[in-house]
Tab-separated table of C-alpha atoms in Angstrom:
chain	number	residue	atom	x	y	z
A	34	MET	CA	73.318	-249.577	-119.367
A	35	LEU	CA	75.092	-246.251	-119.325
A	36	LYS	CA	78.485	-246.116	-117.831
A	37	SER	CA	77.990	-243.724	-114.950
A	38	ARG	CA	78.779	-242.895	-111.447
A	39	THR	CA	76.475	-241.707	-108.728
A	40	LEU	CA	77.487	-238.631	-106.761
A	41	ASP	CA	76.384	-237.129	-103.524
A	42	SER	CA	75.091	-233.529	-103.949
A	43	MET	CA	73.063	-230.981	-102.122
A	44	GLY	CA	69.541	-230.292	-103.444
A	45	SER	CA	68.061	-226.790	-103.754
A	46	ASP	CA	66.421	-227.203	-100.302
A	47	GLY	CA	69.887	-227.935	-98.785
A	48	GLU	CA	69.185	-231.664	-98.257
A	49	ARG	CA	71.594	-234.348	-99.438
A	50	ASN	CA	70.677	-235.886	-102.754
A	51	PRO	CA	72.538	-239.115	-103.263
A	52	GLN	CA	71.081	-239.878	-106.728
A	53	VAL	CA	72.861	-237.665	-109.138
A	54	THR	CA	73.922	-239.625	-112.209
A	55	SER	CA	77.040	-238.336	-113.958
A	56	VAL	CA	77.925	-239.553	-117.474
A	57	LYS	CA	81.335	-238.705	-119.105
A	58	CYS	CA	81.295	-238.228	-122.922
A	59	LYS	CA	84.061	-237.320	-125.331
A	60	ILE	CA	83.051	-235.271	-128.390
A	61	VAL	CA	85.632	-234.483	-131.098
A	62	LEU	CA	85.225	-231.614	-133.542
A	63	VAL	CA	86.848	-231.730	-136.971
A	64	GLY	CA	86.705	-229.610	-140.069
A	65	ASP	CA	88.744	-227.180	-142.184
A	66	CYS	CA	90.749	-224.311	-140.578
A	67	GLU	CA	88.650	-221.283	-139.834
A	68	CYS	CA	85.312	-223.060	-140.275
A	69	GLY	CA	84.101	-222.164	-136.850
A	70	LYS	CA	84.972	-225.041	-134.550
A	71	THR	CA	86.587	-223.004	-131.897
A	72	SER	CA	83.946	-220.251	-131.854
A	73	LEU	CA	81.223	-222.855	-131.525
A	74	ILE	CA	82.879	-224.354	-128.366
A	75	GLN	CA	83.738	-220.987	-126.833
A	76	ARG	CA	80.319	-219.560	-127.437
A	77	TYR	CA	78.807	-222.520	-125.621
A	78	ILE	CA	81.151	-222.394	-122.636
A	79	LYS	CA	81.851	-218.697	-122.303
A	80	GLU	CA	78.695	-217.351	-123.940
A	81	ASN	CA	80.557	-214.881	-125.932
A	82	PHE	CA	82.071	-214.499	-129.469
A	83	ASN	CA	85.576	-213.520	-130.262
A	84	GLU	CA	86.047	-211.767	-133.664
A	85	ASN	CA	89.750	-212.406	-133.700
A	86	TYR	CA	90.825	-215.770	-135.255
A	87	THR	CA	93.590	-217.672	-133.518
A	88	PRO	CA	94.747	-220.933	-135.252
A	89	THR	CA	94.080	-224.111	-133.193
A	90	SER	CA	96.488	-226.886	-132.745
A	91	PHE	CA	94.691	-229.143	-130.297
A	92	ASP	CA	92.666	-227.911	-127.307
A	93	THR	CA	90.393	-229.690	-124.855
A	94	TYR	CA	87.487	-228.066	-123.059
A	95	ASN	CA	85.477	-229.551	-120.230
A	96	THR	CA	81.950	-228.571	-119.351
A	97	THR	CA	78.850	-230.015	-117.789
A	98	TYR	CA	75.379	-230.172	-119.267
A	99	HIS	CA	72.747	-230.534	-116.504
A	100	VAL	CA	69.964	-232.559	-118.086
A	101	SER	CA	67.944	-232.567	-114.905
A	102	ASP	CA	68.420	-232.301	-111.148
A	103	THR	CA	69.513	-235.975	-111.065
A	104	TYR	CA	71.315	-236.407	-114.401
A	105	ARG	CA	74.243	-234.552	-115.835
A	106	ILE	CA	76.572	-235.115	-118.772
A	107	GLN	CA	80.280	-234.180	-118.300
A	108	MET	CA	81.442	-233.292	-121.754
A	109	SER	CA	85.081	-233.296	-122.949
A	110	LEU	CA	85.148	-231.316	-126.193
A	111	TRP	CA	88.216	-231.859	-128.317
A	112	ASP	CA	88.941	-228.964	-130.736
A	113	THR	CA	91.258	-230.197	-133.502
A	114	SER	CA	93.242	-228.467	-136.184
A	115	GLY	CA	92.207	-228.780	-139.816
A	116	SER	CA	95.765	-228.190	-141.029
A	117	HIS	CA	97.477	-230.896	-143.025
A	118	MET	CA	100.446	-230.299	-140.819
A	119	TYR	CA	98.629	-232.309	-138.076
A	120	ASP	CA	97.385	-235.175	-140.212
A	121	SER	CA	99.752	-237.593	-138.585
A	122	VAL	CA	98.766	-236.701	-135.011
A	123	ARG	CA	95.011	-235.875	-135.315
A	124	PRO	CA	94.027	-239.494	-135.305
A	125	LEU	CA	95.067	-239.621	-131.710
A	126	SER	CA	92.161	-237.363	-130.793
A	127	TYR	CA	89.673	-240.028	-132.063
A	128	ALA	CA	90.572	-242.566	-129.333
A	129	ASP	CA	87.572	-243.274	-127.132
A	130	ALA	CA	85.433	-240.679	-128.856
A	131	ASP	CA	81.695	-241.079	-128.290
A	132	LEU	CA	80.601	-238.757	-131.123
A	133	ILE	CA	82.199	-236.710	-133.865
A	134	MET	CA	81.091	-233.285	-135.012
A	135	ILE	CA	82.125	-232.533	-138.571
A	136	CYS	CA	81.965	-228.688	-139.039
A	137	PHE	CA	82.116	-226.590	-142.146
A	138	SER	CA	81.393	-222.940	-142.968
A	139	VAL	CA	78.236	-222.159	-145.046
A	140	ALA	CA	80.206	-219.173	-146.371
A	141	ASP	CA	82.930	-221.502	-147.832
A	142	PRO	CA	81.455	-224.133	-150.166
A	143	GLU	CA	84.822	-225.800	-150.447
A	144	SER	CA	84.718	-226.603	-146.695
A	145	LEU	CA	81.572	-228.572	-147.306
A	146	ASP	CA	83.128	-230.524	-150.148
A	147	HIS	CA	85.984	-231.294	-147.686
A	148	ALA	CA	83.436	-232.451	-145.137
A	149	ILE	CA	82.446	-235.166	-147.495
A	150	SER	CA	85.707	-235.979	-149.358
A	151	ARG	CA	88.118	-235.636	-146.496
A	152	TRP	CA	86.600	-235.410	-143.002
A	153	SER	CA	83.930	-238.027	-143.146
A	154	ARG	CA	86.380	-240.529	-144.579
A	155	GLU	CA	88.959	-239.791	-141.909
A	156	VAL	CA	86.325	-240.151	-139.241
A	157	ARG	CA	85.059	-243.431	-140.481
A	158	GLU	CA	88.677	-244.779	-140.779
A	159	HIS	CA	89.217	-244.166	-137.096
A	160	CYS	CA	85.633	-244.131	-135.718
A	161	PRO	CA	83.749	-246.668	-137.791
A	162	LYS	CA	80.761	-246.982	-135.464
A	163	GLN	CA	80.516	-243.665	-133.585
A	164	PRO	CA	77.699	-241.327	-134.571
A	165	MET	CA	78.536	-238.214	-136.571
A	166	ILE	CA	76.822	-234.782	-136.580
A	167	LEU	CA	77.297	-232.420	-139.548
A	168	VAL	CA	77.271	-228.737	-138.492
A	169	GLY	CA	77.046	-225.760	-140.806
A	170	CYS	CA	78.697	-222.758	-139.050
A	171	LYS	CA	78.716	-219.058	-139.732
A	172	THR	CA	75.129	-218.821	-140.954
A	173	ASP	CA	75.242	-215.029	-140.347
A	174	LEU	CA	77.499	-214.760	-143.373
A	175	ARG	CA	74.803	-215.969	-145.732
A	176	THR	CA	73.499	-212.367	-145.868
A	177	ASP	CA	76.740	-210.502	-145.329
A	178	ALA	CA	77.239	-208.123	-148.282
A	179	THR	CA	80.993	-208.245	-148.134
A	180	LYS	CA	81.146	-212.085	-148.008
A	181	LEU	CA	78.575	-212.379	-150.864
A	182	ALA	CA	80.609	-210.011	-153.075
A	183	GLU	CA	83.712	-212.047	-152.310
A	184	LEU	CA	81.972	-215.194	-153.266
A	185	ALA	CA	80.459	-213.710	-156.392
A	186	LYS	CA	83.988	-212.821	-157.632
A	187	LYS	CA	84.726	-216.570	-157.371
A	188	ARG	CA	81.432	-217.333	-159.122
A	189	THR	CA	80.082	-219.203	-156.246
A	190	SER	CA	77.622	-218.639	-153.372
A	191	PRO	CA	76.998	-219.641	-149.839
A	192	VAL	CA	75.948	-223.251	-148.995
A	193	MET	CA	72.200	-223.436	-148.627
A	194	TYR	CA	70.363	-225.616	-146.211
A	195	ASP	CA	69.070	-228.148	-148.700
A	196	GLN	CA	72.487	-228.593	-150.296
A	197	ALA	CA	73.999	-229.355	-146.804
A	198	LEU	CA	71.146	-231.498	-145.906
A	199	LYS	CA	71.847	-233.709	-148.903
A	200	SER	CA	75.477	-233.944	-147.907
A	201	ALA	CA	74.519	-234.942	-144.357
A	202	LYS	CA	72.407	-237.857	-145.676
A	203	THR	CA	75.246	-238.813	-148.015
A	204	ILE	CA	77.787	-239.350	-145.184
A	205	GLY	CA	75.295	-240.910	-142.864
A	206	ALA	CA	75.178	-238.123	-140.290
A	207	LEU	CA	72.917	-238.625	-137.359
A	208	VAL	CA	71.978	-234.915	-137.379
A	209	TYR	CA	72.422	-231.873	-139.567
A	210	SER	CA	72.266	-228.526	-137.761
A	211	GLU	CA	73.172	-224.859	-138.650
A	212	ILE	CA	74.628	-222.408	-136.158
A	213	SER	CA	75.856	-218.849	-135.896
A	214	SER	CA	78.313	-218.560	-133.040
A	215	LYS	CA	78.217	-214.806	-133.580
A	216	ASP	CA	74.453	-214.177	-133.585
A	217	SER	CA	72.723	-217.169	-131.890
A	218	GLN	CA	73.545	-218.656	-128.499
A	219	ARG	CA	70.525	-220.859	-128.770
A	220	SER	CA	71.637	-222.564	-132.011
A	221	VAL	CA	75.024	-223.314	-130.377
A	222	ASN	CA	73.400	-224.642	-127.210
A	223	ASP	CA	70.927	-226.846	-129.188
A	224	VAL	CA	73.540	-228.561	-131.261
A	225	LEU	CA	75.997	-229.243	-128.463
A	226	GLU	CA	73.383	-230.439	-126.117
A	227	VAL	CA	71.867	-232.824	-128.639
A	228	ALA	CA	75.418	-234.045	-129.252
A	229	ALA	CA	75.871	-234.575	-125.462
A	230	LEU	CA	72.606	-236.510	-125.242
A	231	SER	CA	73.395	-238.593	-128.307
A	232	SER	CA	76.898	-239.350	-126.839
A	233	ALA	CA	75.314	-240.399	-123.568
A	234	GLY	CA	73.134	-242.789	-125.498
A	235	ASN	CA	76.179	-244.260	-127.088
A	236	LYS	CA	77.857	-244.940	-123.683
A	237	THR	CA	76.986	-248.579	-123.537
A	238	SER	CA	79.081	-251.713	-123.989
A	239	THR	CA	76.463	-253.316	-126.189
A	240	PRO	CA	74.449	-250.554	-127.860
A	241	GLU	CA	72.119	-252.942	-129.741
A	242	GLN	CA	70.990	-254.353	-126.408
A	243	SER	CA	70.126	-251.081	-124.844
A	244	PRO	CA	66.466	-250.054	-125.063
A	245	THR	CA	67.217	-246.439	-124.248
A	246	PHE	CA	69.960	-246.290	-126.890
A	247	ARG	CA	67.570	-247.667	-129.487
A	248	ARG	CA	64.862	-245.172	-128.627
A	249	GLN	CA	67.358	-242.245	-128.862
A	250	ARG	CA	68.812	-243.302	-132.165
A	251	SER	CA	65.417	-244.122	-133.591
A	252	PHE	CA	64.079	-240.729	-132.696
A	253	MET	CA	67.136	-238.954	-134.010
A	254	ARG	CA	66.939	-240.784	-137.275
A	255	ARG	CA	63.354	-239.687	-137.723
A	256	LYS	CA	64.026	-236.033	-136.620
A	257	ARG	CA	67.660	-235.564	-137.615
A	258	PHE	CA	67.036	-233.156	-140.398
A	259	SER	CA	64.359	-230.989	-138.816
A	260	GLY	CA	63.739	-229.363	-135.474
A	261	ILE	CA	66.924	-229.932	-133.627
A	262	GLY	CA	65.401	-228.060	-130.622
A	263	GLU	CA	62.593	-230.589	-130.625
A	264	ALA	CA	65.153	-233.447	-130.726
A	265	LYS	CA	66.872	-231.978	-127.652
A	266	VAL	CA	63.591	-231.939	-125.728
A	267	GLN	CA	62.813	-235.491	-126.584
A	268	LEU	CA	66.416	-236.747	-125.828
A	269	ARG	CA	66.237	-235.001	-122.388
A	270	LYS	CA	63.102	-237.053	-121.774
A	271	GLU	CA	64.868	-240.229	-122.790
A	272	ALA	CA	67.828	-239.396	-120.629
A	273	ALA	CA	65.543	-238.963	-117.715
A	274	LYS	CA	64.072	-242.454	-118.336
A	275	SER	CA	67.564	-243.943	-118.607
A	276	CYS	CA	68.377	-242.742	-115.011
A	277	CYS	CA	65.622	-244.983	-113.809
A	278	ILE	CA	66.936	-248.209	-115.420
A	279	MET	CA	70.641	-247.889	-114.675
């Protein structure tokens, strides 16, 4: 069953509701420097986008996703640095992780190469069984004239969906999703909420014995490369069912 705790809370009518199930999940974001990890987190939590880039060392953000009136997921989002300077300490971030998000920029093909050759290998070394999500960030730059000209000078082009999709399958990602932290709040909400729900499904001492976990993982494997919004709706339903069997 899910590791959870039940909290007393007040319902919308002012009456005491003693059946609020709270699940804690740790989600770690990795990827190259400047690929969009921090913007993704801050857009989700603060609902705004900061044009200015500030290098990350290691930051932790805490937020709560309310799945329903009786079920919420307390997310601890770990924002890690992609710099090689932190290679020796970054593995500490993986301890007790429930899910890993490997991020890359669709405007930087090399960052997708690194997602496969560097990040997925590092993740599997330290988190051999945890689910992974591959996230293509900065989709707004696919049509940005300045960025396209810059890439053309290098004789390259933005990463397209099908290309990233193939990479996601190669590394065994549970989901591939694309986001624009600058232009689309919804895309950011969808991918982080699916990550939260998938993490909650992984919070079990014996995953293979959990019917809810199997349903979630089975659904995600069928839908992982299309309709992440639909996946979120289905996982919300499964999460509601899980509250009844805890």
